[in-house]
Amino acid sequence: MSGRAVQRIEISRRALLHNILEFRRLIGPRRKLLAVVKANAYGHGLLEVAGLAAGRGVDWFGVDSVDEGAALRRAGIQAPVLVLGYAPFDSLEEAVAADLRLTVYNRETVARLAGLAARTGKTVRLHVKVETGTWRQGVAPRDLPAFVRGIRRRPGLVVEGLSSHFANIEDTTRHDYPRRQLGTYRAACRALEAGGPRVPLKHMSCTAAAILFPEPGFNLARVGIGLYGLWPSKETFLSCLLDRKEPLSLEPVLAWKARIAQIKKVPAGADIGYGCTYRTTRPARLAVIPVGYFDGYDRGLSNAAHVLIKGRRAPVRGRVAMDFFMADVTDVPDAALEDEVTLLGPDGRERIAAEDLAALAGTISYEILARLNPLIPRVVV
Ligand SMILES: Cc1ncc(COP(=O)(O)O)c(C=O)c1O
């Protein structure tokens, strides 16, 4: 490991480009591929991922906030950028200046954007979110026609997209709920377009939906976790097999590495770490690893996960602290100070998967990745 950093996150250019091609193949040439790069590109590094993906099969980027969108613009990304999250009133001026597309569902936001469009002479492109049963952001279908008319009346505002989001597609192999949401969305689109012009972009698909419901009606797919090389869930993989679809080949993009800060011998009967939650049953060798829950190594991994050193597994002993944890390297006798430790990713024939850490920590792979501290250096390899 080069440089002064005690840890780093490696981003595989090859794996990312491979996954992009898999989704391009899946959605076909006529649909746009939006890479969801919110949450620091699911922990992979916003600018690193956008820099690799722009112009290489990804047409759009999706961010959570105006700040993330503006950062993409400052980095020279010219592709369309859609803000998926909430843009507060005091961020709208910057959003318009950076030519970001905004997801809208409040009349107050639309009114302020109309004022900005008039003042700056710019065209502001909006994607109206339709509430179909997730009960997160969105305009109720019965209010949609009036909401859209209200936008179209304002010079400078354009309704470019109609979006929605599935609530229960990853957690189950039963897809009656998402099918109902799909029906609600389609009916809302039909009702809107019966009385007015067509809306150019329709989008509702996340990774699981892009795989399971390659609906011809959609012309943009918002793909996050799949581009990073992970299946959204076991259920999505299983549903794909049950539907007799050939599963995509996805390759994890991220590896997380640190180096050993100290090697020490401990006697049998030693209580390791805060709370003395692990007691050695034999004389052992411990590696002190300078990574903790501040970095995103979940405290739920205490006494549960493994790390990889020289291609071998070493179990985590004791509690994960804010900046340190310990691993037992008794069975890796050649482990030495400053040796590389793989916390996530492959080493030789072994691999630590984000899904495995998630299961141990009682969460999902998305959270394991998204909570990787943005301060850890990201390196494209
Ligand atoms: C609105 C929206 N679209 C798309 C996605 C991408 O989902 P996935 O990572 O499952 O592809 C997300 C992720 O949470 C989202 O919130």
Short mmCIF file of C-alpha atoms and ligand atoms in Angstrom, two decimals:
data_model
loop_
_atom_site.label_atom_id
_atom_site.label_comp_id
_atom_site.label_asym_id
_atom_site.label_seq_id
_atom_site.Cartn_x
_atom_site.Cartn_y
_atom_site.Cartn_z
CA MET A 1 0.00 0.00 0.00
CA SER A 2 1.50 3.31 -1.05
CA GLY A 3 1.24 6.73 0.60
CA ARG A 4 0.73 7.60 4.23
CA ALA A 5 -2.85 6.37 4.48
CA VAL A 6 -3.45 3.45 6.83
CA GLN A 7 -6.37 2.37 4.69
CA ARG A 8 -7.75 2.84 1.20
CA ILE A 9 -10.66 1.86 -0.97
CA GLU A 10 -9.80 0.45 -4.37
CA ILE A 11 -12.22 0.89 -7.24
CA SER A 12 -11.84 -1.55 -10.11
CA ARG A 13 -12.24 0.26 -13.41
CA ARG A 14 -12.58 -3.07 -15.21
CA ALA A 15 -15.38 -4.33 -12.96
CA LEU A 16 -17.31 -1.05 -13.18
CA LEU A 17 -17.12 -0.93 -16.97
CA HIS A 18 -18.09 -4.60 -17.15
CA ASN A 19 -21.21 -3.99 -15.02
CA ILE A 20 -22.17 -0.94 -17.09
CA LEU A 21 -21.98 -3.10 -20.22
CA GLU A 22 -24.16 -5.78 -18.59
CA PHE A 23 -26.88 -3.22 -17.87
CA ARG A 24 -26.51 -1.63 -21.29
CA ARG A 25 -27.09 -5.06 -22.80
CA LEU A 26 -30.09 -5.61 -20.51
CA ILE A 27 -31.88 -2.34 -21.19
CA GLY A 28 -31.01 -2.10 -24.88
CA PRO A 29 -29.84 0.82 -26.97
CA ARG A 30 -33.10 2.80 -26.90
CA ARG A 31 -33.32 3.30 -23.16
CA LYS A 32 -31.12 5.68 -21.17
CA LEU A 33 -28.99 4.36 -18.34
CA LEU A 34 -28.87 6.59 -15.26
CA ALA A 35 -26.10 5.69 -12.81
CA VAL A 36 -27.24 6.35 -9.25
CA VAL A 37 -24.20 7.94 -7.61
CA LYS A 38 -25.83 9.26 -4.45
CA ALA A 39 -24.24 8.51 -1.08
CA ASN A 40 -20.77 9.09 -2.51
CA ALA A 41 -21.56 6.56 -5.25
CA TYR A 42 -22.59 3.99 -2.63
CA GLY A 43 -19.29 4.58 -0.89
CA HIS A 44 -17.21 4.09 -4.04
CA GLY A 45 -16.39 7.80 -4.49
CA LEU A 46 -18.67 10.18 -6.39
CA LEU A 47 -16.07 11.76 -8.62
CA GLU A 48 -14.08 8.57 -9.16
CA VAL A 49 -17.15 6.66 -10.34
CA ALA A 50 -18.59 9.50 -12.42
CA GLY A 51 -15.20 10.11 -14.03
CA LEU A 52 -14.96 6.45 -15.05
CA ALA A 53 -18.57 6.03 -16.14
CA ALA A 54 -19.21 9.26 -18.08
CA GLY A 55 -19.25 8.60 -21.79
CA ARG A 56 -18.77 4.85 -21.26
CA GLY A 57 -22.34 3.63 -21.48
CA VAL A 58 -23.86 5.79 -18.74
CA ASP A 59 -26.11 8.54 -20.11
CA TRP A 60 -27.33 10.22 -16.92
CA PHE A 61 -26.28 10.52 -13.29
CA GLY A 62 -28.64 10.49 -10.30
CA VAL A 63 -27.63 12.21 -7.07
CA ASP A 64 -29.40 12.83 -3.78
CA SER A 65 -28.60 16.49 -3.31
CA VAL A 66 -27.86 19.69 -5.20
CA ASP A 67 -24.43 19.71 -3.52
CA GLU A 68 -23.58 16.35 -5.09
CA GLY A 69 -24.85 17.53 -8.49
CA ALA A 70 -22.85 20.75 -8.30
CA ALA A 71 -19.74 18.72 -7.39
CA LEU A 72 -20.21 16.67 -10.57
CA ARG A 73 -20.42 19.87 -12.62
CA ARG A 74 -17.29 21.30 -10.97
CA ALA A 75 -15.51 18.08 -11.92
CA GLY A 76 -16.46 18.71 -15.55
CA ILE A 77 -19.26 16.14 -15.88
CA GLN A 78 -21.55 17.40 -18.65
CA ALA A 79 -24.07 14.55 -18.77
CA PRO A 80 -27.61 15.25 -17.50
CA VAL A 81 -27.77 15.04 -13.70
CA LEU A 82 -31.04 14.38 -11.88
CA VAL A 83 -31.43 15.28 -8.20
CA LEU A 84 -33.44 12.39 -6.73
CA GLY A 85 -33.67 13.74 -3.19
CA TYR A 86 -35.10 16.90 -1.69
CA ALA A 87 -33.71 20.23 -2.93
CA PRO A 88 -34.41 22.84 -0.24
CA PHE A 89 -35.45 26.34 -1.32
CA ASP A 90 -32.03 27.82 -0.62
CA SER A 91 -30.34 25.30 -2.93
CA LEU A 92 -32.52 25.97 -5.97
CA GLU A 93 -30.50 28.85 -7.36
CA GLU A 94 -27.37 26.69 -7.45
CA ALA A 95 -29.35 23.82 -8.99
CA VAL A 96 -30.52 26.06 -11.82
CA ALA A 97 -27.06 27.55 -12.32
CA ALA A 98 -25.57 24.03 -12.56
CA ASP A 99 -28.33 22.94 -14.97
CA LEU A 100 -29.46 20.08 -12.72
CA ARG A 101 -32.74 18.30 -13.31
CA LEU A 102 -34.91 18.29 -10.21
CA THR A 103 -37.41 15.79 -8.87
CA VAL A 104 -40.49 17.79 -7.88
CA TYR A 105 -43.63 17.10 -5.89
CA ASN A 106 -44.31 20.36 -3.98
CA ARG A 107 -46.08 23.38 -5.51
CA GLU A 108 -43.93 25.71 -3.39
CA THR A 109 -40.75 24.39 -5.00
CA VAL A 110 -42.26 24.76 -8.48
CA ALA A 111 -43.25 28.38 -7.76
CA ARG A 112 -39.73 29.25 -6.65
CA LEU A 113 -38.19 27.54 -9.67
CA ALA A 114 -40.53 29.52 -11.95
CA GLY A 115 -39.24 32.72 -10.35
CA LEU A 116 -35.63 31.62 -10.90
CA ALA A 117 -36.31 30.65 -14.52
CA ALA A 118 -37.84 34.09 -15.15
CA ARG A 119 -34.97 35.90 -13.46
CA THR A 120 -32.13 33.96 -15.13
CA GLY A 121 -33.73 33.23 -18.51
CA LYS A 122 -32.77 29.58 -18.08
CA THR A 123 -34.87 26.53 -18.87
CA VAL A 124 -35.43 24.33 -15.82
CA ARG A 125 -36.21 20.67 -16.51
CA LEU A 126 -38.33 18.86 -13.97
CA HIS A 127 -39.15 15.25 -13.22
CA VAL A 128 -42.47 14.90 -11.44
CA LYS A 129 -42.55 12.05 -8.97
CA VAL A 130 -45.78 10.09 -8.80
CA GLU A 131 -46.87 8.47 -5.54
CA THR A 132 -47.66 4.83 -6.32
CA GLY A 133 -47.45 3.18 -2.92
CA THR A 134 -44.02 3.80 -1.43
CA TRP A 135 -45.38 6.78 0.48
CA ARG A 136 -42.09 8.59 0.26
CA GLN A 137 -41.81 11.52 -2.18
CA GLY A 138 -44.52 12.00 -4.78
CA VAL A 139 -47.73 13.60 -6.03
CA ALA A 140 -50.94 11.57 -5.66
CA PRO A 141 -52.16 10.33 -9.08
CA ARG A 142 -55.42 12.26 -8.74
CA ASP A 143 -53.48 15.51 -8.25
CA LEU A 144 -51.00 14.81 -11.06
CA PRO A 145 -52.79 16.46 -14.03
CA ALA A 146 -53.30 19.74 -12.15
CA PHE A 147 -49.74 19.64 -10.78
CA VAL A 148 -48.29 19.16 -14.27
CA ARG A 149 -50.58 21.85 -15.76
CA GLY A 150 -49.32 24.18 -13.05
CA ILE A 151 -45.73 23.57 -14.19
CA ARG A 152 -46.50 23.88 -17.88
CA ARG A 153 -48.19 27.25 -17.35
CA ARG A 154 -44.90 28.71 -16.15
CA PRO A 155 -42.50 29.92 -18.84
CA GLY A 156 -39.05 28.43 -18.47
CA LEU A 157 -40.22 25.24 -16.73
CA VAL A 158 -40.35 21.96 -18.67
CA VAL A 159 -41.81 18.64 -17.56
CA GLU A 160 -39.12 16.32 -18.81
CA GLY A 161 -39.82 13.21 -16.75
CA LEU A 162 -42.39 11.27 -14.77
CA SER A 163 -40.89 9.02 -12.13
CA SER A 164 -41.88 6.70 -9.33
CA HIS A 165 -40.14 4.22 -7.04
CA PHE A 166 -40.86 0.65 -5.93
CA ALA A 167 -41.36 -0.12 -2.25
CA ASN A 168 -41.16 -3.88 -2.09
CA ILE A 169 -39.25 -5.39 -4.94
CA GLU A 170 -35.96 -6.44 -3.31
CA ASP A 171 -37.28 -8.04 -0.14
CA THR A 172 -39.42 -10.77 -1.61
CA THR A 173 -39.91 -13.15 -4.51
CA ARG A 174 -43.62 -12.23 -4.59
CA HIS A 175 -44.11 -9.24 -6.81
CA ASP A 176 -47.80 -8.46 -6.55
CA TYR A 177 -47.08 -5.19 -4.69
CA PRO A 178 -44.68 -3.80 -7.31
CA ARG A 179 -47.06 -4.96 -10.07
CA ARG A 180 -49.81 -2.93 -8.42
CA GLN A 181 -47.46 0.05 -8.20
CA LEU A 182 -46.64 -0.41 -11.88
CA GLY A 183 -50.36 -0.43 -12.69
CA THR A 184 -50.92 2.76 -10.69
CA TYR A 185 -47.99 4.45 -12.42
CA ARG A 186 -49.16 3.45 -15.89
CA ALA A 187 -52.70 4.59 -15.22
CA ALA A 188 -51.39 7.94 -13.93
CA CYS A 189 -49.24 8.37 -17.08
CA ARG A 190 -52.18 7.48 -19.34
CA ALA A 191 -54.56 9.86 -17.57
CA LEU A 192 -52.03 12.66 -17.79
CA GLU A 193 -51.15 12.14 -21.43
CA ALA A 194 -54.80 11.72 -22.52
CA GLY A 195 -55.34 15.39 -21.79
CA GLY A 196 -52.00 16.87 -22.82
CA PRO A 197 -48.59 16.39 -24.44
CA ARG A 198 -46.45 13.33 -23.82
CA VAL A 199 -43.75 13.42 -21.18
CA PRO A 200 -40.43 12.47 -22.79
CA LEU A 201 -38.88 10.36 -19.99
CA LYS A 202 -40.66 7.74 -17.88
CA HIS A 203 -38.72 5.97 -15.17
CA MET A 204 -39.44 3.73 -12.25
CA SER A 205 -36.73 1.06 -12.38
CA CYS A 206 -34.03 0.49 -9.81
CA THR A 207 -31.61 -2.44 -10.28
CA ALA A 208 -34.12 -5.11 -9.24
CA ALA A 209 -36.86 -3.68 -11.44
CA ALA A 210 -34.54 -3.30 -14.43
CA ILE A 211 -33.76 -7.01 -14.10
CA LEU A 212 -37.21 -8.34 -13.22
CA PHE A 213 -39.53 -5.97 -15.10
CA PRO A 214 -37.81 -4.85 -18.28
CA GLU A 215 -40.96 -2.87 -19.11
CA PRO A 216 -41.05 -1.45 -22.60
CA GLY A 217 -42.91 1.64 -21.34
CA PHE A 218 -39.88 2.95 -19.47
CA ASN A 219 -37.17 4.76 -21.34
CA LEU A 220 -34.69 5.42 -18.54
CA ALA A 221 -33.41 3.00 -15.89
CA ARG A 222 -31.99 4.29 -12.59
CA VAL A 223 -29.42 1.69 -11.60
CA GLY A 224 -27.38 1.85 -8.41
CA ILE A 225 -26.27 -1.29 -6.60
CA GLY A 226 -26.01 -3.40 -9.77
CA LEU A 227 -23.46 -1.06 -11.33
CA TYR A 228 -21.31 -1.56 -8.24
CA GLY A 229 -21.45 -5.29 -8.94
CA LEU A 230 -23.91 -6.47 -6.30
CA TRP A 231 -27.31 -8.07 -6.55
CA PRO A 232 -29.88 -6.05 -4.59
CA SER A 233 -30.77 -9.15 -2.55
CA LYS A 234 -30.87 -12.95 -2.62
CA GLU A 235 -34.56 -12.67 -3.41
CA THR A 236 -33.85 -10.67 -6.56
CA PHE A 237 -31.36 -13.28 -7.74
CA LEU A 238 -33.83 -16.07 -6.97
CA SER A 239 -36.68 -14.23 -8.72
CA CYS A 240 -34.50 -13.89 -11.77
CA LEU A 241 -33.93 -17.67 -11.82
CA LEU A 242 -37.61 -18.40 -11.12
CA ASP A 243 -38.54 -16.17 -14.08
CA ARG A 244 -36.09 -18.22 -16.19
CA LYS A 245 -34.10 -15.12 -16.98
CA GLU A 246 -30.39 -15.49 -17.45
CA PRO A 247 -28.76 -13.73 -14.49
CA LEU A 248 -26.44 -10.85 -15.28
CA SER A 249 -22.80 -11.42 -14.49
CA LEU A 250 -21.96 -8.74 -11.94
CA GLU A 251 -18.51 -8.07 -10.53
CA PRO A 252 -17.99 -6.24 -7.23
CA VAL A 253 -16.14 -3.00 -7.88
CA LEU A 254 -14.85 -2.13 -4.42
CA ALA A 255 -12.10 -3.50 -2.19
CA TRP A 256 -11.26 -2.02 1.23
CA LYS A 257 -7.75 -2.46 2.55
CA ALA A 258 -5.78 -1.42 5.61
CA ARG A 259 -2.45 -2.32 7.14
CA ILE A 260 -1.50 -3.93 10.42
CA ALA A 261 -0.60 -1.38 13.12
CA GLN A 262 0.83 -3.82 15.67
CA ILE A 263 1.36 -7.54 16.16
CA LYS A 264 1.28 -8.81 19.72
CA LYS A 265 1.35 -12.04 21.66
CA VAL A 266 -1.40 -12.50 24.20
CA PRO A 267 -1.64 -15.26 26.81
CA ALA A 268 -4.54 -17.68 27.16
CA GLY A 269 -7.32 -16.10 29.22
CA ALA A 270 -6.76 -12.52 27.93
CA ASP A 271 -9.88 -10.35 27.60
CA ILE A 272 -9.72 -8.49 24.28
CA GLY A 273 -10.95 -4.91 23.69
CA TYR A 274 -13.70 -2.77 25.20
CA GLY A 275 -16.15 -4.59 27.40
CA CYS A 276 -13.88 -7.67 27.52
CA THR A 277 -16.24 -9.50 25.17
CA TYR A 278 -13.73 -12.10 23.95
CA ARG A 279 -11.42 -14.23 26.13
CA THR A 280 -8.58 -16.13 24.46
CA THR A 281 -8.63 -19.87 25.00
CA ARG A 282 -5.00 -20.39 23.99
CA PRO A 283 -1.89 -18.23 23.64
CA ALA A 284 -2.60 -16.15 20.54
CA ARG A 285 -1.14 -13.63 18.12
CA LEU A 286 -3.27 -10.58 17.53
CA ALA A 287 -3.07 -8.04 14.72
CA VAL A 288 -4.20 -4.55 15.69
CA ILE A 289 -6.01 -3.00 12.70
CA PRO A 290 -6.35 0.80 12.61
CA VAL A 291 -9.93 0.86 11.32
CA GLY A 292 -13.13 1.29 13.33
CA TYR A 293 -16.77 2.17 13.19
CA PHE A 294 -15.89 5.77 12.31
CA ASP A 295 -14.63 4.38 9.02
CA GLY A 296 -17.78 2.36 8.45
CA TYR A 297 -16.59 -0.95 9.90
CA ASP A 298 -19.81 -1.70 11.72
CA ARG A 299 -19.72 -2.35 15.46
CA GLY A 300 -22.02 -5.29 14.75
CA LEU A 301 -19.01 -7.03 13.20
CA SER A 302 -17.43 -7.38 16.67
CA ASN A 303 -16.48 -11.01 17.33
CA ALA A 304 -18.21 -11.95 14.08
CA ALA A 305 -16.43 -10.97 10.85
CA HIS A 306 -13.18 -12.10 9.30
CA VAL A 307 -10.46 -10.13 7.56
CA LEU A 308 -8.04 -11.50 4.97
CA ILE A 309 -4.29 -11.43 5.47
CA LYS A 310 -1.99 -13.13 2.96
CA GLY A 311 -5.03 -14.81 1.44
CA ARG A 312 -6.09 -16.37 4.75
CA ARG A 313 -9.00 -15.63 7.04
CA ALA A 314 -8.40 -14.08 10.45
CA PRO A 315 -11.35 -13.70 12.83
CA VAL A 316 -12.23 -10.38 14.47
CA ARG A 317 -11.74 -10.64 18.22
CA GLY A 318 -13.39 -8.34 20.74
CA ARG A 319 -15.38 -5.20 20.00
CA VAL A 320 -14.87 -2.96 17.03
CA ALA A 321 -13.92 0.43 18.50
CA MET A 322 -14.11 3.88 16.90
CA ASP A 323 -10.70 3.62 15.21
CA PHE A 324 -9.36 0.12 15.92
CA PHE A 325 -10.19 -3.53 16.08
CA MET A 326 -8.20 -6.70 16.57
CA ALA A 327 -7.97 -9.90 14.53
CA ASP A 328 -6.52 -13.25 15.56
CA VAL A 329 -3.56 -14.10 13.31
CA THR A 330 -2.34 -17.12 15.26
CA ASP A 331 -3.01 -19.19 12.14
CA VAL A 332 -1.32 -16.66 9.86
CA PRO A 333 2.13 -16.95 11.46
CA ASP A 334 3.88 -14.86 8.81
CA ALA A 335 1.56 -11.85 9.32
CA ALA A 336 3.77 -8.83 10.11
CA LEU A 337 3.59 -5.14 10.93
CA GLU A 338 2.21 -3.05 8.02
CA ASP A 339 1.06 -6.12 6.07
CA GLU A 340 -2.02 -5.53 3.98
CA VAL A 341 -5.38 -6.48 5.50
CA THR A 342 -8.43 -6.88 3.27
CA LEU A 343 -11.62 -5.89 5.05
CA LEU A 344 -13.84 -6.18 1.99
CA GLY A 345 -13.01 -7.73 -1.36
CA PRO A 346 -10.76 -10.53 -2.62
CA ASP A 347 -7.36 -11.73 -1.47
CA GLY A 348 -6.08 -14.81 -3.28
CA ARG A 349 -8.85 -17.40 -3.35
CA GLU A 350 -10.75 -15.81 -0.49
CA ARG A 351 -13.24 -12.94 -0.64
CA ILE A 352 -15.11 -10.89 1.94
CA ALA A 353 -18.40 -9.82 0.36
CA ALA A 354 -20.42 -6.77 1.37
CA GLU A 355 -23.42 -9.11 1.64
CA ASP A 356 -21.55 -11.21 4.22
CA LEU A 357 -20.65 -8.21 6.36
CA ALA A 358 -24.23 -6.99 6.03
CA ALA A 359 -25.65 -10.30 7.24
CA LEU A 360 -23.30 -10.30 10.24
CA ALA A 361 -24.11 -6.68 11.09
CA GLY A 362 -27.87 -7.16 10.68
CA THR A 363 -28.21 -4.80 7.73
CA ILE A 364 -28.06 -4.74 3.91
CA SER A 365 -25.09 -4.43 1.59
CA TYR A 366 -26.25 -0.94 0.59
CA GLU A 367 -25.65 0.32 4.13
CA ILE A 368 -22.25 -1.37 4.49
CA LEU A 369 -21.11 0.43 1.31
CA ALA A 370 -22.85 3.77 1.77
CA ARG A 371 -21.42 4.25 5.25
CA LEU A 372 -17.79 3.87 4.20
CA ASN A 373 -16.25 7.07 5.46
CA PRO A 374 -15.79 9.54 2.56
CA LEU A 375 -12.42 10.55 4.10
CA ILE A 376 -10.85 7.18 3.21
CA PRO A 377 -8.82 7.67 0.01
CA ARG A 378 -10.42 6.12 -3.10
CA VAL A 379 -7.96 4.77 -5.64
CA VAL A 380 -8.93 3.63 -9.13
CA VAL A 381 -7.06 0.44 -10.02
C1 LIG B 1 -35.16 7.03 -6.32
C2 LIG B 1 -34.16 5.93 -6.48
N1 LIG B 1 -33.96 5.41 -7.70
C3 LIG B 1 -33.08 4.42 -7.91
C4 LIG B 1 -32.35 3.89 -6.87
C5 LIG B 1 -31.36 2.80 -7.15
O1 LIG B 1 -31.66 1.60 -6.49
P1 LIG B 1 -30.70 0.34 -6.65
O2 LIG B 1 -29.44 0.70 -5.95
O3 LIG B 1 -31.43 -0.76 -5.98
O4 LIG B 1 -30.50 0.16 -8.09
C6 LIG B 1 -32.54 4.39 -5.58
C7 LIG B 1 -31.78 3.82 -4.45
O5 LIG B 1 -32.09 3.86 -3.32
C8 LIG B 1 -33.47 5.44 -5.38
O6 LIG B 1 -33.69 5.96 -4.16
#
